[in-house]
mmCIF file of C-alpha atoms in Angstrom:
data_model
loop_
_atom_site.group_PDB
_atom_site.id
_atom_site.type_symbol
_atom_site.label_atom_id
_atom_site.label_comp_id
_atom_site.label_asym_id
_atom_site.label_seq_id
_atom_site.Cartn_x
_atom_site.Cartn_y
_atom_site.Cartn_z
ATOM 1 C CA MET A 1 16.092 55.117 19.248
ATOM 2 C CA SER A 2 14.233 52.153 17.796
ATOM 3 C CA ASP A 3 12.541 54.427 15.248
ATOM 4 C CA LEU A 4 15.933 55.652 14.160
ATOM 5 C CA ILE A 5 17.223 52.091 13.777
ATOM 6 C CA THR A 6 14.147 51.082 11.780
ATOM 7 C CA HIS A 7 14.724 54.090 9.533
ATOM 8 C CA LEU A 8 18.402 53.207 9.056
ATOM 9 C CA MET A 9 17.716 49.540 8.363
ATOM 10 C CA ALA A 10 15.411 50.528 5.522
ATOM 11 C CA ASN A 11 18.651 51.324 3.683
ATOM 12 C CA PRO A 12 20.437 48.113 2.633
ATOM 13 C CA LEU A 13 23.807 49.813 3.151
ATOM 14 C CA ALA A 14 23.239 49.743 6.932
ATOM 15 C CA ALA A 15 23.103 45.937 6.859
ATOM 16 C CA VAL A 16 26.158 45.834 4.583
ATOM 17 C CA ALA A 17 28.061 48.125 6.964
ATOM 18 C CA LEU A 18 27.097 45.979 9.980
ATOM 19 C CA THR A 19 28.331 42.853 8.205
ATOM 20 C CA LEU A 20 31.627 44.438 7.172
ATOM 21 C CA ALA A 21 32.203 45.863 10.657
ATOM 22 C CA ALA A 22 31.497 42.503 12.327
ATOM 23 C CA TYR A 23 33.782 40.770 9.824
ATOM 24 C CA PHE A 24 36.781 42.992 10.565
ATOM 25 C CA ALA A 25 36.079 43.141 14.312
ATOM 26 C CA GLY A 26 35.821 39.344 14.338
ATOM 27 C CA GLU A 27 39.128 39.047 12.518
ATOM 28 C CA ARG A 28 40.830 41.300 15.081
ATOM 29 C CA LEU A 29 39.291 39.537 18.038
ATOM 30 C CA PHE A 30 40.260 36.176 16.538
ATOM 31 C CA ARG A 31 43.912 37.217 16.390
ATOM 32 C CA ALA A 32 43.858 38.993 19.766
ATOM 33 C CA VAL A 33 42.547 36.045 21.773
ATOM 34 C CA ARG A 34 44.620 33.492 19.802
ATOM 35 C CA ALA A 35 41.564 31.335 19.196
ATOM 36 C CA PRO A 36 42.210 27.560 19.023
ATOM 37 C CA ALA A 37 42.935 26.053 15.617
ATOM 38 C CA TRP A 38 39.542 24.332 15.350
ATOM 39 C CA CYS A 39 37.624 27.606 15.764
ATOM 40 C CA PRO A 40 37.058 29.218 12.345
ATOM 41 C CA PRO A 41 37.367 33.058 12.304
ATOM 42 C CA ILE A 42 33.975 33.317 10.641
ATOM 43 C CA LEU A 43 32.347 31.791 13.737
ATOM 44 C CA VAL A 44 33.736 34.638 15.874
ATOM 45 C CA ALA A 45 32.534 37.229 13.348
ATOM 46 C CA ALA A 46 29.083 35.639 13.099
ATOM 47 C CA LEU A 47 28.729 35.591 16.897
ATOM 48 C CA LEU A 48 29.651 39.292 17.050
ATOM 49 C CA LEU A 49 27.147 40.110 14.325
ATOM 50 C CA ALA A 50 24.387 38.130 16.040
ATOM 51 C CA ALA A 51 25.137 39.919 19.319
ATOM 52 C CA ALA A 52 25.039 43.318 17.585
ATOM 53 C CA LEU A 53 21.682 42.571 15.940
ATOM 54 C CA TRP A 54 20.269 41.394 19.255
ATOM 55 C CA LEU A 55 21.576 44.418 21.195
ATOM 56 C CA LEU A 56 20.279 46.890 18.616
ATOM 57 C CA GLY A 57 16.939 45.094 18.483
ATOM 58 C CA ILE A 58 17.172 44.551 14.735
ATOM 59 C CA ASP A 59 14.906 41.883 13.313
ATOM 60 C CA TYR A 60 16.897 39.185 11.481
ATOM 61 C CA ALA A 61 14.484 39.340 8.545
ATOM 62 C CA ASP A 62 15.106 43.110 8.182
ATOM 63 C CA TYR A 63 18.866 42.615 8.391
ATOM 64 C CA HIS A 64 18.731 39.775 5.895
ATOM 65 C CA ALA A 65 16.745 41.850 3.400
ATOM 66 C CA GLY A 66 19.528 44.459 3.389
ATOM 67 C CA ALA A 67 22.405 41.999 3.494
ATOM 68 C CA GLY A 68 20.910 40.302 0.449
ATOM 69 C CA TRP A 69 22.701 42.965 -1.589
ATOM 70 C CA LEU A 70 26.003 41.618 -0.280
ATOM 71 C CA MET A 71 24.998 38.020 -0.954
ATOM 72 C CA LEU A 72 24.247 39.021 -4.541
ATOM 73 C CA LEU A 73 28.028 38.824 -5.031
ATOM 74 C CA LEU A 74 27.984 35.115 -4.119
ATOM 75 C CA GLY A 75 26.896 34.298 -7.680
ATOM 76 C CA PRO A 76 29.944 35.840 -9.396
ATOM 77 C CA ALA A 77 32.140 34.534 -6.533
ATOM 78 C CA THR A 78 30.967 30.982 -7.221
ATOM 79 C CA VAL A 79 31.798 31.433 -10.904
ATOM 80 C CA ALA A 80 35.213 32.791 -9.839
ATOM 81 C CA LEU A 81 36.031 29.378 -8.288
ATOM 82 C CA GLY A 82 36.413 28.169 -11.884
ATOM 83 C CA LEU A 83 39.815 29.890 -12.009
ATOM 84 C CA PRO A 84 41.528 27.884 -9.195
ATOM 85 C CA LEU A 85 39.850 24.795 -10.621
ATOM 86 C CA TYR A 86 41.492 25.502 -13.976
ATOM 87 C CA GLN A 87 44.847 25.940 -12.210
ATOM 88 C CA GLN A 88 44.392 22.457 -10.640
ATOM 89 C CA MET A 89 44.051 20.843 -14.090
ATOM 90 C CA GLY A 90 47.551 19.312 -13.872
ATOM 91 C CA HIS A 91 46.632 17.369 -10.739
ATOM 92 C CA ILE A 92 43.287 16.356 -12.193
ATOM 93 C CA ARG A 93 44.934 15.006 -15.359
ATOM 94 C CA ALA A 94 47.557 13.071 -13.371
ATOM 95 C CA LEU A 95 45.019 11.395 -11.081
ATOM 96 C CA TRP A 96 41.839 11.377 -13.162
ATOM 97 C CA ARG A 97 41.266 7.634 -12.966
ATOM 98 C CA PRO A 98 41.235 7.185 -9.152
ATOM 99 C CA LEU A 99 39.505 10.555 -8.755
ATOM 100 C CA LEU A 100 36.738 9.554 -11.152
ATOM 101 C CA LEU A 101 36.103 6.407 -9.107
ATOM 102 C CA CYS A 102 36.610 7.787 -5.653
ATOM 103 C CA LEU A 103 35.088 11.268 -5.716
ATOM 104 C CA PRO A 104 31.477 10.399 -6.570
ATOM 105 C CA ILE A 105 31.506 7.694 -3.868
ATOM 106 C CA ALA A 106 33.147 9.912 -1.251
ATOM 107 C CA ALA A 107 30.943 12.933 -2.029
ATOM 108 C CA GLY A 108 27.855 10.724 -2.081
ATOM 109 C CA MET A 109 28.749 9.108 1.239
ATOM 110 C CA ALA A 110 29.393 12.500 2.851
ATOM 111 C CA ALA A 111 25.768 13.419 2.117
ATOM 112 C CA LEU A 112 24.231 9.968 2.578
ATOM 113 C CA TYR A 113 25.641 9.177 6.039
ATOM 114 C CA ALA A 114 24.390 12.454 7.506
ATOM 115 C CA VAL A 115 20.971 12.316 5.835
ATOM 116 C CA GLY A 116 20.598 8.631 6.749
ATOM 117 C CA ILE A 117 21.448 9.171 10.412
ATOM 118 C CA ALA A 118 19.182 12.233 10.718
ATOM 119 C CA TRP A 119 16.373 10.339 8.981
ATOM 120 C CA LEU A 120 16.740 7.382 11.358
ATOM 121 C CA LEU A 121 16.535 9.833 14.273
ATOM 122 C CA GLY A 122 13.290 11.191 12.854
ATOM 123 C CA ALA A 123 14.337 14.574 11.435
ATOM 124 C CA PRO A 124 11.762 16.183 9.069
ATOM 125 C CA PRO A 125 12.472 16.638 5.315
ATOM 126 C CA GLU A 126 13.354 20.332 5.656
ATOM 127 C CA ILE A 127 16.192 19.455 8.050
ATOM 128 C CA LEU A 128 17.371 16.577 5.836
ATOM 129 C CA ALA A 129 17.538 18.973 2.886
ATOM 130 C CA SER A 130 19.582 21.407 4.977
ATOM 131 C CA LEU A 131 22.064 18.750 6.133
ATOM 132 C CA ALA A 132 22.604 17.039 2.757
ATOM 133 C CA PRO A 133 25.172 19.519 1.322
ATOM 134 C CA LYS A 134 27.143 19.601 4.618
ATOM 135 C CA SER A 135 30.510 18.848 3.010
ATOM 136 C CA VAL A 136 30.135 21.286 0.107
ATOM 137 C CA THR A 137 31.819 24.678 0.023
ATOM 138 C CA ALA A 138 29.369 27.398 1.119
ATOM 139 C CA PRO A 139 28.705 29.319 -2.130
ATOM 140 C CA ILE A 140 27.844 26.081 -3.946
ATOM 141 C CA ALA A 141 25.973 24.631 -0.955
ATOM 142 C CA ILE A 142 23.640 27.651 -0.808
ATOM 143 C CA GLY A 143 22.518 26.946 -4.361
ATOM 144 C CA ILE A 144 21.994 23.251 -3.544
ATOM 145 C CA THR A 145 19.964 23.875 -0.368
ATOM 146 C CA GLU A 146 17.728 26.371 -2.144
ATOM 147 C CA ARG A 147 17.093 23.781 -4.856
ATOM 148 C CA LEU A 148 16.267 21.060 -2.285
ATOM 149 C CA GLY A 149 14.018 23.299 -0.215
ATOM 150 C CA GLY A 150 16.112 23.398 2.972
ATOM 151 C CA SER A 151 17.021 26.246 5.300
ATOM 152 C CA VAL A 152 20.162 28.157 4.287
ATOM 153 C CA ALA A 153 20.842 29.214 7.891
ATOM 154 C CA LEU A 154 20.722 25.657 9.238
ATOM 155 C CA MET A 155 22.852 24.453 6.329
ATOM 156 C CA MET A 156 25.483 27.106 7.192
ATOM 157 C CA GLY A 157 25.532 25.984 10.822
ATOM 158 C CA GLY A 158 25.909 22.389 9.656
ATOM 159 C CA LEU A 159 28.743 23.433 7.362
ATOM 160 C CA LEU A 160 30.660 25.003 10.256
ATOM 161 C CA VAL A 161 30.205 21.952 12.505
ATOM 162 C CA THR A 162 31.169 19.622 9.652
ATOM 163 C CA GLY A 163 34.302 21.585 8.782
ATOM 164 C CA VAL A 164 35.514 21.540 12.369
ATOM 165 C CA ALA A 165 34.604 17.853 12.808
ATOM 166 C CA ALA A 166 36.309 16.879 9.536
ATOM 167 C CA ILE A 167 39.606 18.407 10.659
ATOM 168 C CA GLY A 168 39.499 16.385 13.881
ATOM 169 C CA CYS A 169 38.337 13.184 12.173
ATOM 170 C CA VAL A 170 40.983 13.279 9.427
ATOM 171 C CA GLY A 171 43.708 13.591 12.072
ATOM 172 C CA LEU A 172 42.230 10.713 14.066
ATOM 173 C CA VAL A 173 41.540 8.317 11.179
ATOM 174 C CA ALA A 174 44.854 9.069 9.443
ATOM 175 C CA ARG A 175 46.713 8.110 12.616
ATOM 176 C CA TRP A 176 44.595 4.997 12.959
ATOM 177 C CA LEU A 177 45.084 3.874 9.317
ATOM 178 C CA ASP A 178 48.690 5.131 9.424
ATOM 179 C CA ILE A 179 48.309 7.414 6.370
ATOM 180 C CA ARG A 180 50.981 10.070 5.877
ATOM 181 C CA ASP A 181 50.697 10.772 2.142
ATOM 182 C CA GLU A 182 49.955 14.498 1.877
ATOM 183 C CA ARG A 183 47.899 13.966 -1.266
ATOM 184 C CA LEU A 184 45.490 11.655 0.555
ATOM 185 C CA LEU A 185 45.268 13.826 3.665
ATOM 186 C CA GLY A 186 44.606 16.906 1.530
ATOM 187 C CA LEU A 187 41.943 15.212 -0.586
ATOM 188 C CA ALA A 188 40.182 13.843 2.506
ATOM 189 C CA LEU A 189 40.220 17.287 4.143
ATOM 190 C CA GLY A 190 38.873 19.012 1.039
ATOM 191 C CA ILE A 191 36.220 16.400 0.237
ATOM 192 C CA ASN A 192 34.806 16.262 3.771
ATOM 193 C CA GLY A 193 35.733 19.599 5.306
ATOM 194 C CA HIS A 194 35.242 22.077 2.395
ATOM 195 C CA ALA A 195 36.991 25.471 2.888
ATOM 196 C CA LEU A 196 37.758 24.932 6.588
ATOM 197 C CA GLY A 197 39.445 21.602 5.823
ATOM 198 C CA THR A 198 41.356 23.225 2.967
ATOM 199 C CA VAL A 199 42.745 25.914 5.258
ATOM 200 C CA ARG A 200 43.908 23.173 7.649
ATOM 201 C CA ALA A 201 45.477 21.257 4.731
ATOM 202 C CA PHE A 202 47.570 24.294 3.781
ATOM 203 C CA GLU A 203 48.949 24.184 7.329
ATOM 204 C CA ILE A 204 50.082 20.580 6.760
ATOM 205 C CA GLY A 205 51.866 21.570 3.559
ATOM 206 C CA PRO A 206 51.469 23.047 0.070
ATOM 207 C CA THR A 207 50.822 19.649 -1.532
ATOM 208 C CA ALA A 208 48.071 18.835 0.961
ATOM 209 C CA GLY A 209 46.624 22.316 0.367
ATOM 210 C CA ALA A 210 46.570 21.973 -3.413
ATOM 211 C CA PHE A 211 44.908 18.568 -3.203
ATOM 212 C CA ALA A 212 42.427 19.825 -0.616
ATOM 213 C CA SER A 213 41.264 22.654 -2.877
ATOM 214 C CA LEU A 214 40.992 20.133 -5.683
ATOM 215 C CA GLY A 215 38.907 17.803 -3.492
ATOM 216 C CA MET A 216 36.768 20.721 -2.334
ATOM 217 C CA SER A 217 35.961 21.994 -5.845
ATOM 218 C CA LEU A 218 35.263 18.563 -7.303
ATOM 219 C CA THR A 219 33.074 17.526 -4.350
ATOM 220 C CA GLY A 220 31.125 20.760 -4.753
ATOM 221 C CA ILE A 221 30.575 20.166 -8.461
ATOM 222 C CA ILE A 222 29.658 16.492 -8.143
ATOM 223 C CA THR A 223 27.278 17.124 -5.245
ATOM 224 C CA ALA A 224 25.705 20.088 -7.029
ATOM 225 C CA LEU A 225 25.116 17.964 -10.125
ATOM 226 C CA LEU A 226 23.974 14.722 -8.471
ATOM 227 C CA LEU A 227 22.251 15.636 -5.191
ATOM 228 C CA PRO A 228 19.274 17.536 -6.665
ATOM 229 C CA LEU A 229 18.728 14.640 -9.073
ATOM 230 C CA ALA A 230 18.990 12.037 -6.282
ATOM 231 C CA TRP A 231 16.581 14.099 -4.191
ATOM 232 C CA ARG A 232 13.886 13.556 -6.783
ATOM 233 C CA LEU A 233 14.099 9.776 -6.351
ATOM 234 C CA PRO A 234 10.952 8.717 -4.564
ATOM 235 C CA GLY A 235 11.198 7.106 -1.150
ATOM 236 C CA LEU A 236 14.366 8.865 -0.098
ATOM 237 C CA ILE A 237 12.572 11.293 2.176
ATOM 238 C CA GLY A 238 9.995 8.660 3.119
ATOM 239 C CA MET B 1 39.876 48.687 -14.754
ATOM 240 C CA PRO B 2 40.943 45.063 -15.269
ATOM 241 C CA ALA B 3 38.987 44.014 -12.150
ATOM 242 C CA LEU B 4 35.758 45.504 -13.518
ATOM 243 C CA ARG B 5 36.339 43.940 -16.929
ATOM 244 C CA GLY B 6 36.896 40.610 -15.173
ATOM 245 C CA PHE B 7 33.755 41.184 -13.095
ATOM 246 C CA LEU B 8 31.775 41.587 -16.290
ATOM 247 C CA TRP B 9 33.202 38.261 -17.512
ATOM 248 C CA LEU B 10 32.171 36.534 -14.261
ATOM 249 C CA ILE B 11 28.645 37.956 -14.454
ATOM 250 C CA GLY B 12 28.532 36.946 -18.104
ATOM 251 C CA PHE B 13 29.338 33.334 -17.195
ATOM 252 C CA LEU B 14 26.795 33.444 -14.354
ATOM 253 C CA LEU B 15 24.078 34.635 -16.732
ATOM 254 C CA LEU B 16 25.157 31.984 -19.235
ATOM 255 C CA GLY B 17 24.659 29.429 -16.452
ATOM 256 C CA GLU B 18 21.217 30.911 -15.759
ATOM 257 C CA VAL B 19 20.290 30.605 -19.436
ATOM 258 C CA LEU B 20 21.551 27.006 -19.620
ATOM 259 C CA ILE B 21 19.671 25.777 -16.534
ATOM 260 C CA THR B 22 16.494 27.563 -17.631
ATOM 261 C CA LEU B 23 16.656 26.002 -21.090
ATOM 262 C CA THR B 24 17.587 22.489 -19.900
ATOM 263 C CA GLY B 25 15.565 22.450 -16.676
ATOM 264 C CA LEU B 26 18.543 20.934 -14.803
ATOM 265 C CA PRO B 27 18.156 21.243 -11.010
ATOM 266 C CA VAL B 28 21.658 22.755 -10.650
ATOM 267 C CA SER B 29 22.480 26.289 -9.509
ATOM 268 C CA ALA B 30 23.472 28.860 -12.118
ATOM 269 C CA GLY B 31 26.729 29.551 -10.230
ATOM 270 C CA VAL B 32 27.993 25.986 -10.620
ATOM 271 C CA VAL B 33 27.165 25.889 -14.330
ATOM 272 C CA GLY B 34 28.843 29.288 -14.735
ATOM 273 C CA MET B 35 31.918 28.031 -12.861
ATOM 274 C CA LEU B 36 32.226 24.947 -15.090
ATOM 275 C CA SER B 37 31.739 27.101 -18.204
ATOM 276 C CA LEU B 38 34.522 29.401 -17.015
ATOM 277 C CA THR B 39 36.875 26.447 -16.416
ATOM 278 C CA ALA B 40 36.035 24.997 -19.846
ATOM 279 C CA TRP B 41 36.612 28.385 -21.472
ATOM 280 C CA LEU B 42 40.000 28.742 -19.731
ATOM 281 C CA VAL B 43 41.042 25.231 -20.826
ATOM 282 C CA LEU B 44 40.110 26.037 -24.431
ATOM 283 C CA HIS B 45 41.961 29.355 -24.435
ATOM 284 C CA SER B 46 44.819 28.271 -22.115
ATOM 285 C CA GLY B 47 45.891 31.571 -20.665
ATOM 286 C CA GLY B 48 45.002 35.222 -21.143
ATOM 287 C CA PHE B 49 42.903 35.395 -17.982
ATOM 288 C CA ASP B 50 44.524 38.383 -16.237
ATOM 289 C CA ASP B 51 41.276 40.372 -16.194
ATOM 290 C CA ILE B 52 39.313 37.437 -14.799
ATOM 291 C CA ALA B 53 41.974 36.778 -12.152
ATOM 292 C CA ALA B 54 41.877 40.439 -11.078
ATOM 293 C CA ALA B 55 38.183 40.072 -10.291
ATOM 294 C CA ALA B 56 38.200 36.428 -9.158
ATOM 295 C CA ARG B 57 40.962 36.664 -6.512
ATOM 296 C CA PRO B 58 39.375 39.419 -4.362
ATOM 297 C CA LEU B 59 35.945 37.791 -4.678
ATOM 298 C CA ILE B 60 37.298 34.416 -3.526
ATOM 299 C CA ALA B 61 39.138 36.139 -0.678
ATOM 300 C CA ALA B 62 35.854 37.777 0.376
ATOM 301 C CA LEU B 63 33.860 34.525 0.350
ATOM 302 C CA ALA B 64 33.818 34.260 4.156
ATOM 303 C CA LEU B 65 32.360 37.773 4.335
ATOM 304 C CA LEU B 66 29.760 37.032 1.673
ATOM 305 C CA ILE B 67 28.384 33.986 3.489
ATOM 306 C CA MET B 68 28.189 35.725 6.882
ATOM 307 C CA PRO B 69 24.578 36.958 6.541
ATOM 308 C CA GLY B 70 23.607 33.311 6.010
ATOM 309 C CA VAL B 71 25.702 31.991 8.913
ATOM 310 C CA VAL B 72 24.188 34.485 11.372
ATOM 311 C CA GLY B 73 20.718 33.102 10.669
ATOM 312 C CA ILE B 74 21.508 29.933 12.629
ATOM 313 C CA PHE B 75 21.538 31.867 15.923
ATOM 314 C CA PHE B 76 18.005 33.095 15.266
ATOM 315 C CA MET B 77 16.546 29.655 14.640
ATOM 316 C CA LEU B 78 17.985 27.733 17.605
ATOM 317 C CA ASP B 79 14.566 27.816 19.357
ATOM 318 C CA GLU B 80 12.916 26.351 16.300
ATOM 319 C CA LEU B 81 15.470 23.538 16.193
ATOM 320 C CA ALA B 82 15.428 22.711 19.905
ATOM 321 C CA GLY B 83 13.684 19.350 19.465
ATOM 322 C CA GLN B 84 15.948 18.314 16.589
ATOM 323 C CA LEU B 85 19.360 19.351 17.881
ATOM 324 C CA VAL B 86 20.403 15.843 18.964
ATOM 325 C CA ALA B 87 19.481 14.369 15.577
ATOM 326 C CA ILE B 88 21.252 17.216 13.738
ATOM 327 C CA LEU B 89 24.480 17.050 15.764
ATOM 328 C CA THR B 90 24.621 13.234 15.700
ATOM 329 C CA ALA B 91 24.114 13.263 11.937
ATOM 330 C CA LEU B 92 26.836 15.882 11.427
ATOM 331 C CA LEU B 93 29.460 14.453 13.796
ATOM 332 C CA LEU B 94 28.961 10.713 13.271
ATOM 333 C CA GLY B 95 28.285 11.255 9.557
ATOM 334 C CA THR B 96 31.537 13.176 9.164
ATOM 335 C CA LEU B 97 33.562 10.538 11.040
ATOM 336 C CA LEU B 98 32.118 7.785 8.833
ATOM 337 C CA SER B 99 32.620 9.703 5.595
ATOM 338 C CA VAL B 100 36.206 10.654 6.504
ATOM 339 C CA PHE B 101 36.952 7.000 7.195
ATOM 340 C CA THR B 102 35.367 5.912 3.897
ATOM 341 C CA THR B 103 37.252 8.578 1.946
ATOM 342 C CA LEU B 104 40.675 7.802 3.385
ATOM 343 C CA TRP B 105 40.185 4.040 3.072
ATOM 344 C CA LEU B 106 39.012 4.365 -0.551
ATOM 345 C CA LEU B 107 41.783 6.800 -1.484
ATOM 346 C CA ARG B 108 44.442 4.514 -0.049
ATOM 347 C CA ARG B 109 43.119 1.615 -2.107
ATOM 348 C CA LEU B 110 42.756 3.613 -5.337
ATOM 349 C CA VAL B 111 45.602 6.134 -5.265
ATOM 350 C CA GLY B 112 48.030 4.163 -3.124
ATOM 351 C CA ASP B 113 49.773 5.500 -0.067
ATOM 352 C CA ASP B 114 53.433 6.202 -0.468
ATOM 353 C CA ASP B 115 55.742 8.958 0.525
ATOM 354 C CA ALA B 116 57.053 8.841 -3.043
ATOM 355 C CA GLY B 117 53.724 10.329 -4.045
ATOM 356 C CA THR B 118 54.250 13.252 -1.732
ATOM 357 C CA ARG B 119 57.780 13.840 -3.012
ATOM 358 C CA GLU B 120 56.676 13.599 -6.620
ATOM 359 C CA ALA B 121 53.924 16.135 -6.102
ATOM 360 C CA ILE B 122 56.317 18.497 -4.352
ATOM 361 C CA ASN B 123 58.834 18.263 -7.180
ATOM 362 C CA GLU B 124 56.268 19.138 -9.834
#
C-alpha cells in the first residue's frame, strides 16, 4: 500500500488531484453543515486535505513538490488581479487624495502592529517575516514572504486568522465609532482583512464590496513595494 | 481560444515583471510588477481586454484553490511553533484590532463619514 502511494506521489498530477478533490469536497461540506459566517470555506478544504495526507501517510514535502505545479499558476493569477484594479480606476480617481494619505499609513500599521507585538513577545526573525504580510491578499503575500525569508505556511495560517479577526474587529470598531458609511467599512475590510474581508464587504453591499476590493489591491501593492525595502532597514529585527 | 490568448498575455506580463525586477534589483515579486504593468497597459489602451478577461476571471476565481497547498502546510508545522503560538496569536489578533481601529479612525478623518457618500457611490 505505502509503496503504491509513494509510486503515485512521484507523479505531480496525484498531488493536483488530491488538492482539487479536497477543494470541491470542502465546498460541499461547507454548504452542507452551514458553517458560520466567520469560517472561510478554504479552512474546511485545507483541514480535509491535511486529514487525507495524514491518513494516506503522505509526507507533506512530497505532496508539496507535486502541488508546486498547481501553485505555478499563482504567478499569472497575481498578474490577473490587474484587471479588477483597472476596473476600480473610477473610485481611485475620485478618492485619490485621501487614499494616497491613508493607505500607506493603514497598510504600514497593519504590518507594524503585528510585527511589533510579536517582537516584544520574543518571536524569532523567521516568524516576524511570516507575520508581516498578514493583511495582504495571499498571491501577493506569498511573494513578499519569500522575499523576506519567512515561512509561507505560517504566513497562510496568519492570513486566515487575520481575515477572520478583521471581520469581527471592523464590526466592533464601526459600532463603537458609529461609522455606517459603506465606503469606509469596505475600505477597512479590504485593507485589513484581504480577500476574506472583501467577501464579507460584498455581503454588506455592492459599494462596500467595490471599496473593499480596492482597499485589498492597493494594500497588497503598497505592502509589496514598501515592506521588503523597510525590512532592509537595520535594527528592525534587532 | 480567447482564454489561452489571454493566458499568454498574463504570462507575458509576468515575465516582463521578472525582467524588470532582475534588471532593477527591486525586492518586489514579479507578480506584483506584472500586475501593475497590466493595469498601466489597460489604462493606456482603455478597453479591448476581452482575451485577458477570459483568462483572468477563471484564474481569480480559482485563487482559493491555488493557495491551498500553502495553507495546508500550517497543520504540519504546529509542533515546530508550539513555543511561539501565544506570541503569534496575540500579534495577529491584537495587531488586527489595533490596525482596524487606526484605519477606520483615519478614514473618517480623511474621507469623511456621511451617508451621502454611500448614496453617491451607489448612484454612480
